[in-house]
Coordinates of C-alpha atoms and ligand atoms in Angstrom, one line a residue:
M27 CA 111.5 135.5 120.8
K28 CA 110.6 131.9 121.6
A29 CA 113.3 129.2 121.0
A30 CA 114.0 125.6 121.8
F31 CA 117.5 125.7 123.4
F32 CA 119.6 123.8 125.8
K33 CA 121.7 125.0 128.8
E34 CA 123.5 121.7 129.5
H35 CA 124.4 118.6 127.5
G36 CA 122.3 115.4 127.5
G37 CA 119.3 113.9 125.9
S38 CA 116.1 115.5 124.6
D39 CA 114.9 116.3 128.1
K40 CA 117.6 119.0 128.2
I41 CA 115.7 121.0 125.5
I42 CA 113.9 124.0 126.9
Y43 CA 111.2 125.9 125.0
D44 CA 111.2 129.4 126.4
E45 CA 112.1 133.1 125.8
Y46 CA 115.6 133.5 124.3
R47 CA 117.6 136.6 123.3
D48 CA 116.5 138.1 119.9
P49 CA 119.1 137.9 117.2
V50 CA 120.2 141.4 116.0
S51 CA 121.7 141.7 112.5
A52 CA 125.1 143.4 112.4
A53 CA 126.5 144.8 109.2
G54 CA 126.3 142.3 106.3
E55 CA 123.8 140.1 108.2
A56 CA 120.1 139.4 108.0
V57 CA 117.6 138.1 110.5
V58 CA 115.2 135.5 109.1
R59 CA 111.7 134.7 110.5
V60 CA 111.9 130.9 110.6
R61 CA 109.0 129.1 108.9
A62 CA 110.6 125.6 108.9
C63 CA 113.8 124.1 110.3
A64 CA 114.9 120.5 109.8
L65 CA 116.6 118.3 112.3
N66 CA 120.0 116.7 111.6
H67 CA 122.4 114.1 113.1
V68 CA 124.8 116.9 114.0
D69 CA 122.1 118.5 116.2
M70 CA 122.2 115.3 118.3
L71 CA 126.1 115.6 118.7
L72 CA 125.8 119.2 119.7
L73 CA 123.1 118.4 122.2
D74 CA 124.8 115.4 123.9
G75 CA 128.2 117.2 124.0
R76 CA 130.1 115.0 121.5
Y77 CA 130.5 118.2 119.4
P78 CA 130.1 121.0 121.9
P79 CA 128.9 124.3 120.3
P80 CA 132.0 126.5 119.8
E81 CA 130.3 129.6 121.3
G82 CA 129.3 127.7 124.4
L83 CA 125.9 127.3 126.1
P84 CA 123.1 128.1 126.0
H85 CA 122.7 127.1 122.4
V86 CA 120.0 126.8 119.8
N87 CA 120.4 123.9 117.3
G88 CA 119.1 123.9 113.7
C89 CA 121.2 124.2 110.5
E90 CA 118.5 123.8 107.8
V91 CA 116.2 126.8 107.7
T92 CA 113.7 128.5 105.4
G93 CA 111.7 131.6 106.3
T94 CA 111.2 135.2 105.4
V95 CA 113.5 138.2 105.7
E96 CA 112.7 140.0 108.9
A97 CA 115.5 142.6 109.1
T98 CA 118.8 143.4 107.5
G99 CA 122.0 145.0 108.8
A100 CA 124.0 147.9 107.4
G101 CA 125.3 147.4 103.8
V102 CA 122.9 144.6 102.9
A103 CA 121.3 145.1 99.5
G104 CA 119.0 142.9 97.4
L105 CA 116.8 141.6 100.3
T106 CA 113.4 142.9 101.1
K107 CA 111.3 142.4 104.3
G108 CA 109.0 139.4 103.9
Q109 CA 110.9 137.9 101.0
R110 CA 110.9 134.0 101.1
V111 CA 114.5 132.7 101.6
I112 CA 116.5 129.6 102.3
V113 CA 119.7 129.8 104.3
F114 CA 122.8 128.2 103.0
P115 CA 124.2 126.7 106.2
G116 CA 128.0 126.9 105.7
F117 CA 130.0 129.9 106.9
S118 CA 133.4 130.6 105.4
C119 CA 135.8 133.5 105.9
G120 CA 136.4 134.3 102.2
T121 CA 140.1 135.2 102.9
C122 CA 142.0 132.0 103.8
E123 CA 144.0 130.0 101.3
F124 CA 141.2 127.5 100.6
C125 CA 138.5 130.2 100.3
L126 CA 140.7 132.0 97.8
R127 CA 141.0 128.7 95.8
G128 CA 137.2 128.7 95.7
E129 CA 137.0 125.7 98.1
R130 CA 134.9 127.3 100.8
T131 CA 133.8 124.0 102.4
V132 CA 137.3 123.5 103.6
C133 CA 137.8 127.0 104.9
L134 CA 140.1 127.2 107.9
R135 CA 137.4 129.0 109.8
Y136 CA 134.5 126.9 108.5
G137 CA 131.3 126.7 110.6
Y138 CA 127.7 125.6 110.3
L139 CA 124.5 127.5 111.1
G140 CA 123.2 126.0 114.3
A141 CA 126.7 124.8 115.4
A142 CA 129.1 127.8 115.2
K143 CA 126.1 130.1 115.7
D144 CA 122.6 129.8 117.1
G145 CA 120.4 128.0 114.6
G146 CA 116.8 127.6 113.6
Y147 CA 115.0 125.9 116.4
A148 CA 113.6 129.4 117.0
E149 CA 111.2 132.0 115.8
L150 CA 114.2 134.1 114.4
V151 CA 117.7 133.3 113.3
K152 CA 120.6 135.4 112.1
A153 CA 122.9 134.6 109.1
P154 CA 125.3 136.5 106.8
A155 CA 123.1 138.1 104.1
A156 CA 125.3 136.4 101.5
N157 CA 124.1 133.0 102.7
L158 CA 120.4 133.8 101.9
L159 CA 119.0 132.5 98.6
P160 CA 115.5 133.3 97.3
L161 CA 113.1 130.4 97.8
P162 CA 111.0 129.9 94.7
E163 CA 107.2 130.0 95.3
A164 CA 106.9 126.5 93.9
I165 CA 108.8 125.1 96.9
S166 CA 107.1 125.0 100.3
F167 CA 109.0 126.2 103.4
E168 CA 108.9 122.6 104.7
A169 CA 110.3 121.1 101.5
G170 CA 113.0 123.8 101.3
A171 CA 114.1 123.2 104.9
A172 CA 114.6 119.5 104.1
V173 CA 117.3 120.3 101.4
P174 CA 120.3 122.4 102.4
L175 CA 122.4 119.8 104.3
A176 CA 121.4 116.3 103.1
M177 CA 120.6 117.0 99.5
L178 CA 123.4 119.4 99.0
T179 CA 126.0 117.0 100.5
S180 CA 124.8 114.1 98.4
W181 CA 124.8 116.3 95.3
H182 CA 128.3 117.5 95.8
A183 CA 129.5 114.0 96.6
L184 CA 128.0 112.4 93.5
I185 CA 128.3 115.2 90.9
A186 CA 131.4 117.2 91.9
Q187 CA 133.5 114.6 93.7
A188 CA 132.6 111.2 92.3
N189 CA 131.9 112.6 88.8
L190 CA 129.0 110.2 88.4
R191 CA 128.0 109.5 84.8
P192 CA 125.0 107.9 83.1
G193 CA 125.1 104.1 83.1
Q194 CA 127.4 103.8 86.1
T195 CA 126.4 101.8 89.1
V196 CA 126.1 103.2 92.6
L197 CA 125.8 101.7 96.0
V198 CA 124.0 104.2 98.4
Q199 CA 124.2 103.2 102.1
A200 CA 121.1 103.7 104.2
A201 CA 118.2 104.6 101.9
G202 CA 116.2 105.7 105.0
S203 CA 118.6 108.5 105.9
G204 CA 118.4 112.1 104.6
V205 CA 121.6 111.8 102.6
G206 CA 120.7 108.3 101.4
S207 CA 117.3 109.2 100.1
A208 CA 118.8 112.2 98.4
A209 CA 121.7 110.3 96.9
I210 CA 119.4 107.7 95.3
Q211 CA 117.3 110.4 93.6
I212 CA 120.4 112.4 92.4
A213 CA 122.1 109.3 91.0
R214 CA 118.8 108.4 89.1
L215 CA 118.7 112.0 87.8
V216 CA 122.2 111.5 86.3
G217 CA 121.0 108.3 84.7
A218 CA 123.1 106.0 86.9
R219 CA 121.8 102.7 88.3
V220 CA 121.3 102.4 92.0
M221 CA 121.4 99.7 94.7
T222 CA 120.9 100.6 98.3
T223 CA 120.7 99.2 101.8
V224 CA 117.9 99.3 104.4
G225 CA 117.8 98.1 108.0
S226 CA 114.3 96.7 107.9
D227 CA 112.0 95.1 105.3
D228 CA 109.4 97.8 105.6
K229 CA 111.8 100.3 104.0
V230 CA 112.3 98.2 100.9
E231 CA 109.3 99.7 99.0
F232 CA 110.2 103.1 100.1
A233 CA 113.8 102.7 98.7
R234 CA 112.3 101.4 95.4
S235 CA 110.0 104.3 95.1
L236 CA 113.0 106.7 95.2
G237 CA 114.4 104.9 92.2
A238 CA 116.7 102.1 93.7
E239 CA 116.8 99.1 91.4
H240 CA 118.2 96.7 94.0
V241 CA 117.4 97.0 97.7
V242 CA 119.4 95.0 100.3
N243 CA 118.4 94.5 104.0
Y244 CA 121.9 94.7 105.5
R245 CA 120.7 92.9 108.7
T246 CA 119.8 89.7 106.7
Q247 CA 121.9 90.0 103.5
D248 CA 125.6 90.7 102.7
F249 CA 125.6 93.9 100.7
V250 CA 129.1 93.1 99.2
E251 CA 127.9 89.8 97.8
E252 CA 124.7 91.5 96.6
A253 CA 126.7 94.2 94.9
K254 CA 128.8 91.6 93.1
K255 CA 125.7 89.6 92.1
W256 CA 123.9 92.8 90.9
T257 CA 126.9 93.8 88.7
G258 CA 127.8 90.4 87.3
K259 CA 130.8 90.0 89.7
R260 CA 132.2 93.4 88.6
G261 CA 131.5 95.6 91.6
V262 CA 130.0 99.1 91.6
D263 CA 131.6 102.3 90.3
V264 CA 130.7 104.5 93.3
V265 CA 129.7 104.0 96.9
V266 CA 128.1 106.8 99.0
E267 CA 129.2 106.0 102.6
H268 CA 128.2 107.7 105.8
I269 CA 128.0 105.0 108.4
G270 CA 131.7 104.3 109.2
G271 CA 133.2 101.2 110.9
E272 CA 132.6 97.9 109.3
T273 CA 130.2 99.4 106.7
F274 CA 133.0 101.7 105.6
E275 CA 135.5 98.8 105.2
R276 CA 133.1 96.5 103.5
S277 CA 131.9 99.3 101.2
S278 CA 135.4 99.4 99.7
Y279 CA 135.1 95.7 98.8
A280 CA 131.9 96.4 96.8
L281 CA 133.9 98.7 94.4
T282 CA 135.1 97.7 91.0
R283 CA 138.5 98.7 89.7
L284 CA 139.0 102.5 89.4
G285 CA 135.9 102.8 91.7
T286 CA 135.3 105.7 94.1
L287 CA 134.1 105.6 97.7
V288 CA 132.8 109.0 98.8
S289 CA 132.8 109.4 102.6
I290 CA 130.2 112.0 103.7
G291 CA 129.6 111.1 107.3
S292 CA 130.3 108.7 110.2
H293 CA 126.9 108.2 111.8
D294 CA 127.9 105.0 113.7
T295 CA 131.6 105.6 114.4
H296 CA 134.3 108.0 113.3
W297 CA 136.7 105.1 112.5
G298 CA 137.0 102.8 109.5
R299 CA 139.6 100.3 108.3
L300 CA 140.8 99.8 104.7
D301 CA 142.6 96.8 103.2
L302 CA 145.3 98.8 101.4
R303 CA 145.9 96.0 98.9
H304 CA 142.4 96.6 97.5
V305 CA 143.1 100.4 97.4
Y306 CA 146.3 100.3 95.4
S307 CA 145.8 97.2 93.3
K308 CA 142.4 98.3 92.1
N309 CA 143.4 102.0 91.9
L310 CA 140.5 102.9 94.1
R311 CA 139.7 106.5 95.1
I312 CA 138.7 107.2 98.6
L313 CA 137.3 110.7 98.8
G314 CA 136.0 112.8 101.7
T315 CA 133.5 115.6 101.1
N316 CA 131.2 117.9 103.2
L317 CA 128.4 120.1 102.1
G318 CA 128.7 121.9 98.7
S319 CA 128.5 125.3 97.1
I320 CA 125.8 128.0 97.1
L321 CA 125.6 127.6 93.3
E322 CA 124.9 123.9 93.7
L323 CA 122.2 124.6 96.2
R324 CA 120.6 127.0 93.6
T325 CA 120.7 124.2 91.0
I326 CA 119.0 121.8 93.4
L327 CA 116.3 124.3 94.1
D328 CA 115.7 124.5 90.3
Y329 CA 115.2 120.7 90.2
L330 CA 113.0 120.9 93.2
A331 CA 110.8 123.6 91.7
A332 CA 110.5 121.5 88.5
G333 CA 109.5 118.5 90.6
R334 CA 112.5 116.4 89.5
L335 CA 113.9 116.0 93.1
K336 CA 111.7 115.6 96.1
P337 CA 113.0 115.8 99.7
V338 CA 111.6 113.0 101.8
I339 CA 109.7 114.5 104.8
D340 CA 108.8 112.2 107.7
R341 CA 106.9 114.4 110.1
T342 CA 106.5 118.0 111.1
F343 CA 106.4 119.1 114.8
A344 CA 105.5 122.4 116.3
L345 CA 108.6 124.3 117.7
K346 CA 107.2 124.0 121.2
D347 CA 107.4 120.2 120.8
A348 CA 111.1 120.2 119.8
R349 CA 111.8 117.8 122.7
A350 CA 109.5 115.2 121.2
A351 CA 110.9 115.8 117.7
V352 CA 114.5 115.3 118.9
Q353 CA 113.4 112.1 120.7
H354 CA 111.7 110.9 117.5
V355 CA 115.0 111.2 115.7
L356 CA 117.1 109.7 118.5
D357 CA 114.8 106.7 118.5
R358 CA 115.4 106.4 114.7
K359 CA 111.7 106.3 114.1
N360 CA 111.9 108.7 111.1
K361 CA 111.9 107.8 107.4
G362 CA 113.1 111.0 106.0
K363 CA 113.4 114.5 107.4
V364 CA 111.8 115.7 110.6
L365 CA 110.9 119.4 110.7
L366 CA 110.1 122.0 113.3
V367 CA 107.6 124.8 112.5
P368 CA 107.2 127.8 114.9
Ligands
LIG18 ZN1 138.3 130.6 104.6

């Protein structure tokens, strides 16, 4: 098959579009013919070596995949060749203490498609059959591929972890990001009120169109002050934070008493400070979360099929142009998801 892979770490110039070994489905696995694959921040870490692929090089990135079933291994039932599917990107062992507790995203042997295993920057990709969900006809391959990581992570963060309720106020960091644009829509779906940050004025209208009531340009405005103004000095109930560093620290100051900060990423830096006096005196909750469950992904697909959630797609590139697609993301030129189509 053809794939866009890399043999050494570096920038987008290390990506090679060429022949690559065909995936073969072992027992319990399925091979999917990729129809669309979305790019992610984690792809960039894998490429430049900050998060080296556990199985070594060469490696194929790509954790968000939709396609059709191409082949199945022994013991796989319920999948037919040609069936439209979406791949749930998290792998868990099913037997460790945390899997047994039903908390598969903190499995001791947790891994992602496209990280622990070769991913979807390819014509074919392999995954455990249990990770495949039917993709409803109402959802295009492109829209489906824009969902599994960003939208699922934001969903799990707001619904399962922060327990967001109607009427509450939410600060979503970075409306232009995949998780940001998803979190705004999900918070609105719940009936919460949303303020968000953008890095340039040309993204203000975009953030409003997603349902944000108050949009702050963090380069020219202080989002903590704006959060206080917007809530009548009270502070917000929930912050969705995925930047790290000063943004993480200042996000905690935007919270009201009993407020919750959900940390779902560290796109700028892995470090962040907290003023502990704020944490204990205001009874703040600082929660970490990653991805979500297969059941939550199914729920999101229902909302997508009904037109009540819409993944934001920036641009689609042909798989052979993966190098240009990666550079587009590295240059932060995208407003929403960037996709590859074989
Ligand atoms: Zn496990």
